[in-house]
Short mmCIF file of C-alpha atoms (C1' of nucleotides) in Angstrom, two decimals:
data_model
loop_
_atom_site.label_atom_id
_atom_site.label_comp_id
_atom_site.label_asym_id
_atom_site.label_seq_id
_atom_site.Cartn_x
_atom_site.Cartn_y
_atom_site.Cartn_z
CA MET A 284 0.02 -0.06 -0.01
CA GLU A 285 1.26 3.47 -0.76
CA LEU A 286 -0.06 6.63 0.76
CA GLY A 287 0.35 9.46 -1.56
CA LEU A 288 0.79 12.82 -0.07
CA SER A 289 0.10 15.14 -2.88
CA LEU A 290 1.23 18.62 -2.86
CA GLY A 291 0.23 19.42 -6.31
CA ASP A 292 -2.81 19.41 -8.43
CA ALA A 293 -5.52 17.60 -6.75
CA ASN A 294 -7.00 16.64 -10.08
CA THR A 295 -3.99 14.77 -11.24
CA ASN A 296 -3.74 11.16 -10.19
CA ASN A 297 -0.46 11.16 -8.77
CA THR A 298 -0.57 7.78 -7.24
CA THR A 299 -0.88 5.97 -10.47
CA ASN A 300 0.82 7.79 -13.10
CA SER A 301 4.54 8.60 -13.19
CA SER A 302 4.17 12.22 -12.44
CA PRO A 303 6.28 12.44 -9.45
CA LYS A 304 4.44 15.21 -7.69
CA SER A 305 3.97 13.35 -4.45
CA PHE A 306 6.05 11.38 -2.14
CA PHE A 307 4.74 8.20 -0.83
CA LEU A 308 4.67 6.43 2.40
CA SER A 309 5.57 2.94 1.92
CA LYS A 310 3.55 0.76 4.07
CA LYS A 311 6.33 -1.80 4.18
CA ASN A 312 8.84 0.54 5.65
CA VAL A 313 6.62 2.63 7.60
CA THR A 314 5.09 -0.33 9.52
CA SER A 315 8.23 -2.08 9.98
CA SER A 316 10.76 0.61 10.71
CA CYS A 317 8.56 2.72 12.78
CA ASN A 318 6.75 0.05 14.66
CA ASP A 319 8.72 -0.08 17.77
CA HIS A 320 9.04 3.56 17.90
CA GLU A 321 5.54 4.35 17.31
CA LYS A 322 4.60 2.27 20.21
CA LYS A 323 6.48 4.48 22.40
CA LYS A 324 6.19 8.02 21.01
CA SER A 325 3.40 8.04 18.53
CA LEU A 326 4.94 10.28 15.93
CA GLY A 327 2.01 10.43 13.81
CA PHE A 328 3.41 9.18 10.60
CA CYS A 329 6.59 7.88 9.30
CA MET A 330 8.06 7.95 5.92
CA ALA A 331 10.18 5.85 3.82
CA LEU A 332 11.90 7.86 1.40
CA GLY A 333 13.28 6.57 -1.65
CA ILE A 334 12.62 3.39 -3.17
CA ASN A 335 11.69 0.79 -0.76
CA SER A 336 14.72 0.29 1.48
CA SER A 337 17.05 0.97 -1.33
CA SER A 338 19.21 3.25 0.68
CA GLU A 339 20.46 0.33 2.79
CA ARG A 340 21.20 -1.55 -0.29
CA VAL A 341 22.97 1.47 -1.78
CA GLU A 342 25.41 1.55 1.03
CA GLN A 343 26.02 -2.10 0.99
CA ASP A 344 26.69 -1.83 -2.78
CA GLU A 345 28.96 0.97 -2.25
CA ASP A 346 30.80 -0.82 0.31
CA GLU A 347 31.30 -3.78 -1.81
CA ASP A 348 32.42 -1.63 -4.63
CA GLU A 349 35.14 -0.13 -2.33
CA GLU A 350 36.27 -3.59 -1.36
CA ASN A 351 36.49 -4.87 -4.86
CA ASN A 352 38.49 -1.75 -5.74
CA THR A 353 36.25 -1.29 -8.82
CA SER A 354 36.84 1.82 -10.79
CA GLU A 355 33.22 2.60 -11.32
CA GLU A 356 32.89 5.46 -9.00
CA GLY A 357 30.20 7.90 -10.10
CA THR A 358 29.30 5.86 -13.02
CA ASN A 359 26.64 3.63 -11.52
CA ASN A 360 23.79 3.81 -13.82
CA THR A 361 21.59 2.18 -11.42
CA LEU A 362 22.10 4.71 -8.86
CA PRO A 363 18.85 5.15 -6.96
CA VAL A 364 17.47 8.53 -6.34
CA GLN A 365 18.79 9.80 -3.10
CA LEU A 366 16.20 12.00 -1.57
CA ASP A 367 17.75 14.36 0.83
CA LEU A 368 15.25 14.93 3.37
CA LEU A 369 17.08 17.51 5.34
CA PRO A 370 19.35 20.33 4.47
CA LEU A 371 22.87 19.33 4.20
CA VAL A 372 24.38 20.22 7.46
CA PRO A 373 28.04 19.86 7.48
CA VAL A 374 28.54 18.22 10.78
CA PRO A 375 32.34 17.61 11.38
CA LEU A 376 33.11 13.99 11.91
CA PRO A 377 35.04 13.02 14.98
CA PRO A 378 38.49 12.21 14.25
CA THR A 379 38.93 8.65 13.45
CA ASN A 380 42.57 8.61 14.50
CA ASN A 381 41.47 7.76 18.09
CA LEU A 382 41.19 4.19 17.03
CA PRO A 383 43.30 1.76 18.95
CA GLN A 384 44.87 1.15 15.62
CA SER A 385 43.90 1.53 12.07
CA LEU A 386 41.29 -0.64 10.56
CA HIS A 387 42.64 -3.03 8.07
CA TRP A 388 40.10 -4.86 6.04
CA SER A 389 41.35 -7.67 4.19
CA SER A 390 39.81 -7.42 0.81
CA ASP A 391 38.84 -10.47 -1.17
CA ASN A 392 41.88 -10.20 -3.27
CA GLY A 393 44.08 -10.48 -0.29
CA SER A 394 45.28 -7.06 -0.23
CA SER A 395 45.10 -5.07 2.99
CA GLU A 396 42.86 -1.97 2.72
CA ASN A 397 43.28 0.72 5.12
CA VAL A 398 39.94 2.18 5.67
CA SER A 399 40.65 4.54 8.65
CA SER A 400 41.14 7.47 6.39
CA GLY A 401 38.56 9.82 7.72
CA ASN A 402 35.26 9.60 5.93
CA GLY A 403 36.81 8.74 2.67
CA GLY A 404 34.93 5.55 2.29
CA LEU A 405 31.72 6.83 3.63
CA PRO A 406 28.85 6.96 1.13
CA ALA A 407 27.85 10.53 0.91
CA ALA A 408 24.32 9.52 0.81
CA ARG A 409 22.18 10.95 3.49
CA GLY A 410 21.97 14.68 3.80
CA PHE A 411 21.54 14.26 7.43
CA ASP A 412 23.12 11.24 8.92
CA VAL A 413 22.14 10.42 12.35
CA ASN A 414 25.47 8.90 12.83
CA ARG A 415 27.11 12.19 12.39
CA LEU A 416 24.93 14.13 14.76
CA PRO A 417 26.98 16.04 17.19
CA ALA A 418 24.78 14.74 20.04
CA ALA A 419 25.21 11.29 18.77
CA GLY A 420 28.86 10.95 18.93
CA MET A 421 30.75 7.88 19.35
CA ASP A 422 30.27 7.44 23.06
CA GLU A 423 26.76 8.54 22.93
CA VAL A 424 25.70 6.32 20.28
CA SER A 425 27.51 3.23 21.29
CA SER A 426 27.35 3.56 24.89
CA PRO A 427 24.88 5.94 26.33
CA ASN A 428 25.86 4.88 29.70
CA SER A 429 28.69 6.33 31.57
CA VAL A 430 32.25 5.42 31.13
CA ALA A 431 32.28 4.26 34.68
CA SER A 432 29.48 1.74 33.97
CA SER A 433 31.26 0.33 31.21
CA PHE A 434 34.37 -0.26 33.20
CA ARG A 435 32.25 -1.51 35.93
CA MET A 436 30.97 -4.08 33.69
CA ASP A 437 34.60 -5.00 32.59
CA PHE A 438 35.81 -5.59 36.07
CA GLY A 439 32.93 -6.39 38.30
CA LEU A 440 30.42 -8.37 36.34
CA PHE A 441 31.92 -11.34 35.05
CA LYS A 442 32.20 -13.79 37.86
CA SER A 443 34.11 -16.59 36.47
CA CYS A 444 35.58 -15.72 33.22
CA VAL A 445 37.06 -12.41 33.20
CA ASN A 446 39.87 -12.21 30.58
CA ILE A 447 41.00 -8.80 30.01
CA ILE A 448 42.23 -7.57 26.76
CA GLY A 449 43.80 -4.21 27.05
CA VAL A 450 41.23 -2.46 29.23
CA GLY A 451 38.36 -4.57 27.92
CA ASN A 452 37.42 -8.04 28.50
CA LYS A 453 37.73 -11.26 26.78
CA ARG A 454 34.83 -12.98 28.43
CA ASN A 455 33.13 -13.63 25.14
CA SER A 456 35.92 -15.52 23.45
CA VAL A 457 36.06 -17.60 26.62
CA SER A 458 32.33 -18.36 26.57
CA ALA A 459 32.55 -19.10 22.90
CA GLY A 460 34.68 -22.15 23.70
CA GLY A 461 37.42 -21.19 21.45
CA ASN A 462 35.12 -20.52 18.50
CA ASP A 463 37.22 -17.69 17.13
CA GLY A 464 37.44 -17.90 13.59
CA GLY A 465 34.80 -20.45 13.33
CA GLU A 466 31.44 -20.14 11.45
CA PRO A 467 28.78 -18.22 13.03
CA GLU A 468 26.49 -20.33 14.98
CA ARG A 469 22.75 -19.46 15.10
CA ALA A 470 22.09 -21.49 18.14
CA SER A 471 21.93 -19.91 21.52
CA ASP A 472 25.17 -19.44 23.14
CA ASP A 473 25.83 -22.02 25.82
CA ASP A 474 28.39 -20.90 28.26
CA GLU A 475 31.13 -23.00 29.52
CA ASN A 476 28.95 -24.48 32.22
CA GLY A 477 26.46 -25.74 29.67
CA ALA A 478 23.80 -23.48 30.97
CA ASN A 479 21.58 -22.38 28.19
CA THR A 480 20.88 -19.06 29.70
CA ARG A 481 21.27 -16.16 27.43
CA LYS A 482 23.84 -14.21 29.24
CA LYS A 483 23.98 -10.67 28.09
CA LEU A 484 27.19 -8.90 28.20
CA ARG A 485 28.14 -5.29 27.85
CA LEU A 486 30.79 -4.57 25.38
CA SER A 487 33.73 -2.58 26.64
CA LYS A 488 34.23 0.96 25.64
CA GLU A 489 36.99 0.20 23.47
CA GLN A 490 35.13 -2.68 21.74
CA SER A 491 32.16 -0.38 21.21
CA ALA A 492 34.32 2.44 19.96
CA TYR A 493 36.00 0.06 17.50
CA LEU A 494 32.71 -1.29 16.31
CA GLU A 495 31.40 2.09 15.82
CA GLU A 496 34.36 3.18 13.81
CA SER A 497 33.97 0.09 11.69
CA PHE A 498 30.34 0.79 11.15
CA LYS A 499 31.10 4.22 9.91
CA GLU A 500 33.20 2.66 7.23
CA HIS A 501 31.08 -0.28 6.44
CA HIS A 502 27.41 -0.79 7.42
CA THR A 503 27.76 -4.36 6.39
CA LEU A 504 30.52 -6.81 6.71
CA ASN A 505 31.60 -9.58 4.55
CA PRO A 506 32.56 -12.87 6.27
CA LYS A 507 36.23 -11.97 6.13
CA GLN A 508 35.72 -8.61 7.74
CA LYS A 509 33.52 -10.16 10.26
CA LEU A 510 36.15 -12.73 11.24
CA ALA A 511 38.98 -10.11 11.13
CA LEU A 512 37.00 -7.86 13.46
CA ALA A 513 35.96 -10.55 15.79
CA LYS A 514 39.41 -11.68 16.15
CA GLN A 515 40.65 -8.20 16.78
CA LEU A 516 38.10 -7.58 19.40
CA SER A 517 38.14 -11.02 20.72
CA LEU A 518 34.57 -11.47 20.08
CA ARG A 519 32.75 -14.18 18.49
CA PRO A 520 31.88 -13.59 14.73
CA ARG A 521 28.23 -14.02 15.76
CA GLN A 522 28.51 -11.18 18.19
CA VAL A 523 29.97 -8.92 15.59
CA GLU A 524 27.25 -9.95 13.17
CA VAL A 525 24.55 -9.32 15.81
CA TRP A 526 26.11 -6.00 16.69
CA PHE A 527 26.02 -4.90 13.20
CA GLN A 528 22.51 -6.02 12.64
CA ASN A 529 21.34 -4.16 15.65
CA ARG A 530 23.38 -1.15 14.81
CA ARG A 531 21.85 -0.95 11.37
CA ALA A 532 18.39 -1.32 12.77
CA ARG A 533 18.83 1.53 15.23
CA THR A 534 20.44 3.77 12.62
CA LYS A 535 17.49 3.12 10.44
CA LEU A 536 15.18 3.86 13.34
CA LYS A 537 16.95 7.08 14.37
CA GLN A 538 16.99 8.14 10.71
CA THR A 539 13.28 7.42 10.46
CA GLU A 540 12.69 9.55 13.53
CA VAL A 541 14.63 12.45 11.97
CA ASP A 542 12.75 12.14 8.79
CA CYS A 543 9.53 12.00 10.58
CA GLU A 544 10.17 15.01 12.59
CA TYR A 545 11.16 16.88 9.47
CA LEU A 546 8.09 15.89 7.60
CA LYS A 547 5.99 16.90 10.56
CA ARG A 548 7.42 20.33 10.39
CA CYS A 549 6.85 20.38 6.58
CA CYS A 550 3.25 19.41 7.21
CA GLU A 551 2.88 22.15 9.84
CA THR A 552 4.34 24.68 7.48
CA LEU A 553 1.97 23.69 4.73
CA THR A 554 -0.96 23.69 7.00
CA ASP A 555 -0.11 27.25 8.11
CA GLU A 556 0.35 28.35 4.56
CA ASN A 557 -2.95 26.73 3.64
CA ARG A 558 -4.64 28.47 6.49
CA ARG A 559 -3.18 31.84 5.54
CA LEU A 560 -4.21 31.44 1.99
CA HIS A 561 -7.70 30.58 3.01
CA LYS A 562 -7.87 33.65 4.99
CA GLU A 563 -6.44 35.71 2.14
CA LEU A 564 -9.18 34.35 -0.16
CA GLN A 565 -11.70 35.25 2.36
CA GLU A 566 -10.51 38.66 2.46
CA LEU A 567 -10.54 38.97 -1.32
CA ARG A 568 -14.05 37.81 -1.44
CA ALA A 569 -14.97 40.20 1.15
CA LEU A 570 -13.37 43.02 -0.81
CA LYS A 571 -15.14 41.76 -3.93
CA THR A 572 -18.52 42.28 -2.41
CA SER A 573 -17.69 45.57 -0.81
CA ASN A 574 -16.09 47.07 -3.97
CA PRO A 575 -18.25 46.70 -6.97
CA PHE A 576 -15.57 48.04 -9.27
CA TYR A 577 -13.31 45.34 -8.26
CA MET A 578 -14.77 42.91 -10.83
CA GLN A 579 -13.91 45.27 -13.58
CA LEU A 580 -10.42 44.24 -13.32
CA PRO A 581 -8.81 42.57 -16.29
CA ALA A 582 -9.58 38.90 -15.77
CA THR A 583 -6.38 37.32 -15.00
CA THR A 584 -6.11 33.58 -15.44
CA LEU A 585 -3.42 31.86 -13.52
CA THR A 586 -2.07 28.91 -15.22
CA MET A 587 0.83 26.63 -14.35
CA CYS A 588 3.39 25.94 -16.90
CA PRO A 589 3.48 22.05 -17.07
CA SER A 590 7.10 22.23 -17.92
CA CYS A 591 8.78 24.52 -15.44
CA GLU A 592 5.70 24.52 -12.88
CA ARG A 593 5.69 28.22 -12.52
CA VAL A 594 2.65 30.30 -12.51
CA ALA A 595 2.02 32.29 -15.60
CA SER A 596 -0.68 34.70 -16.31
CA THR A 597 -2.78 35.55 -19.22
CA THR A 598 -4.76 38.77 -19.15
CA THR A 599 -7.86 38.71 -21.07
CA THR A 600 -9.14 42.24 -21.61
CA THR A 601 -12.77 41.84 -21.32
CA THR A 602 -13.41 45.10 -19.84
CA SER A 603 -12.22 48.51 -20.58
CA ALA A 604 -8.48 48.74 -20.80
CA ALA A 605 -8.67 52.32 -19.47
CA THR A 606 -9.71 51.00 -16.17
CA PRO A 607 -6.89 51.23 -13.86
CA PRO A 608 -6.15 48.09 -12.06
CA ILE A 609 -7.21 47.98 -8.41
CA THR A 610 -5.63 45.57 -6.12
CA ALA A 611 -6.53 44.83 -2.71
CA PRO A 612 -4.27 46.11 -0.14
CA GLY A 613 -1.57 43.68 0.60
CA THR A 614 -2.65 41.45 -2.12
CA THR A 615 -1.52 41.06 -5.68
CA THR A 616 -2.61 39.20 -8.53
CA THR A 617 0.31 39.41 -10.74
CA SER A 618 2.13 36.37 -11.86
CA ASP A 619 5.21 37.28 -10.01
CA SER A 620 3.52 37.51 -6.67
CA ILE A 621 1.94 34.23 -6.56
CA PRO A 622 4.98 32.18 -6.05
CA LYS A 623 6.35 34.86 -3.74
CA ALA A 624 3.24 34.51 -1.63
CA ILE A 625 4.14 30.94 -1.05
CA PRO A 626 7.56 31.06 0.34
CA PHE A 627 7.62 27.49 1.48
CA LEU A 628 6.90 26.37 -2.04
CA ASN A 629 9.48 28.63 -3.49
CA SER A 630 12.07 27.13 -1.24
CA ARG A 631 10.60 23.74 -1.21
CA PRO A 632 13.03 21.04 -0.28
CA ARG A 633 14.63 19.08 -2.99
CA PHE A 634 13.22 15.82 -1.73
CA PHE A 635 10.09 16.58 -3.56
CA PRO A 636 10.68 14.40 -6.54
CA PHE A 637 9.51 17.10 -8.95
CA THR A 638 10.63 16.74 -12.39
CA THR A 639 11.91 20.13 -13.83
CA ASN A 640 12.53 20.61 -17.38
CA ASN A 641 14.00 24.12 -17.03
CA ASN A 642 16.94 23.07 -19.12
CA ASN A 643 14.61 22.02 -21.86
CA PRO A 644 15.69 24.10 -24.92
CA ASN A 645 12.13 23.64 -26.32
CA HIS A 646 10.83 25.34 -23.26
CA SER A 647 10.12 28.68 -24.51
CA HIS A 648 7.93 29.87 -21.56
CA GLN A 649 9.23 33.21 -20.33
CA SER A 650 9.48 32.68 -16.71
CA ALA A 651 7.75 35.37 -14.82
CA ALA A 652 9.49 34.62 -11.61
CA SER A 653 12.88 34.69 -13.15
"C1'" DA B 46 11.73 -25.06 -11.64
"C1'" DG B 47 12.57 -26.47 -7.09
"C1'" DA B 48 15.89 -27.06 -3.08
"C1'" DT B 49 19.47 -25.11 -0.48
"C1'" DT B 50 22.43 -21.68 1.51
"C1'" DC B 51 23.46 -17.29 3.12
"C1'" DG B 52 22.88 -12.81 4.76
"C1'" DG B 53 19.96 -9.01 6.04
"C1'" DC B 54 15.71 -7.30 8.28
"C1'" DT B 55 12.29 -7.21 11.88
"C1'" DG B 56 10.13 -8.10 15.98
"C1'" DT B 57 10.82 -9.62 20.48
"C1'" DC B 58 13.00 -10.98 24.65
"C1'" DT B 59 16.37 -10.19 28.14
"C1'" DT B 60 19.60 -7.78 30.69
"C1'" DA B 61 22.37 -3.89 32.33
"C1'" DC B 62 22.11 0.64 33.76
"C1'" DC B 63 20.20 5.07 34.78
"C1'" DT B 64 16.98 8.28 37.00
"C1'" DC B 65 14.05 9.46 40.36
"C1'" DA B 66 10.98 9.34 44.25
"C1'" DG C 287 22.96 6.83 51.62
"C1'" DT C 288 19.96 3.02 50.24
"C1'" DT C 289 16.29 0.95 47.66
"C1'" DG C 290 12.82 -0.21 44.44
"C1'" DA C 291 10.23 1.06 40.30
"C1'" DG C 292 10.17 2.59 35.86
"C1'" DG C 293 12.36 3.77 31.59
"C1'" DT C 294 15.91 3.10 28.16
"C1'" DA C 295 19.70 1.23 25.51
"C1'" DA C 296 21.85 -2.56 24.03
"C1'" DG C 297 22.95 -7.68 23.14
"C1'" DA C 298 20.85 -11.64 21.49
"C1'" DC C 299 17.71 -14.60 19.18
"C1'" DA C 300 14.10 -16.56 15.95
"C1'" DG C 301 11.56 -16.21 12.00
"C1'" DC C 302 11.03 -14.46 7.58
"C1'" DC C 303 12.46 -13.03 3.00
"C1'" DG C 304 15.15 -12.26 -1.12
"C1'" DA C 305 19.26 -13.27 -3.76
"C1'" DA C 306 22.46 -16.54 -5.29
"C1'" DT C 307 23.84 -21.14 -6.50
#
DNA sequence: AGATTCGGCTGTCTTACCTCA
DNA sequence: GTTGAGGTAAGACAGCCGAAT
């Protein structure tokens, strides 16, 4: 099911034809990605921008392209439309040189690939990446709890199998029964006592930070990367896999929240604008009744150019041309003023998938708003 | 074409930790 | 200062689905 939120002509069937004047709320993504969050916060509506979860796939594909060292950068013909929901806010990335050491992914061809070079490998996809929010820095994202709590976990929680690596712990590799490098098992993790209890551990600060940095570079891992990361962090590959799964899910959830908030603001702005225009219309009608000469204005028909979607006017002189134009105070009927009266629509965000043919050489319409 | 494998996504459970009264 | 309730974040898992083989 697709919900079409049309901002354009109500007469056009935007949901069925290819005229992209509306953006859609994909039920698949809305229900799935917002489900947990809506239970808690009831944000009203969520939105899946783009093309049915393609953004995640885009990141994955780009990552894989990096790994394969393909030279097809920027030549991807199947590049999905990236809809920037929010204004591009240049948020400085935290320095990545605070890693314990550089991340070296072993690519498939065996060559070691240093990926800790800033955000060079990051897909510049989202205009507003929740991972780069200043308030969602490394520690805040990965570990909202205090540093002390993390260290408390490291040294105080594990009763029988504390094995410290650096400052962190190695409890997981112990409980894995020496499964490092083994294939990820989907069964529940039995600890060394054979108890089938699902013991939950807290990753150390260093482990979380390392995983975060890895996630900034690659949102998905190939088996080799997963094994290398698990070995480096003394975690089970399954743990790394699960961590990335959860991280992706939470990133998506946060992005959905951000998108949702932005769309709510857009909706409020449009509602206010609609209210204001209704009020203006009422004022014009009132003026029309009070001023009988008002209707002797040259009839001005406002039409929208289907090509550039700008308002044009055609004046039909049905009345005396000597009649001076009378305009209502504060209101204008010229073609220039109409778009200016709708500042939001003039500065509409680029995520509206409008098709503009302004570069069309055959487009001879003299733009009134130029 | 159907079976199998694999990886990602989603929903849910569980646990650790924080806040506050 | 201690404690318990409530909330939240995060780790873990099962099930499902799509793609690849």
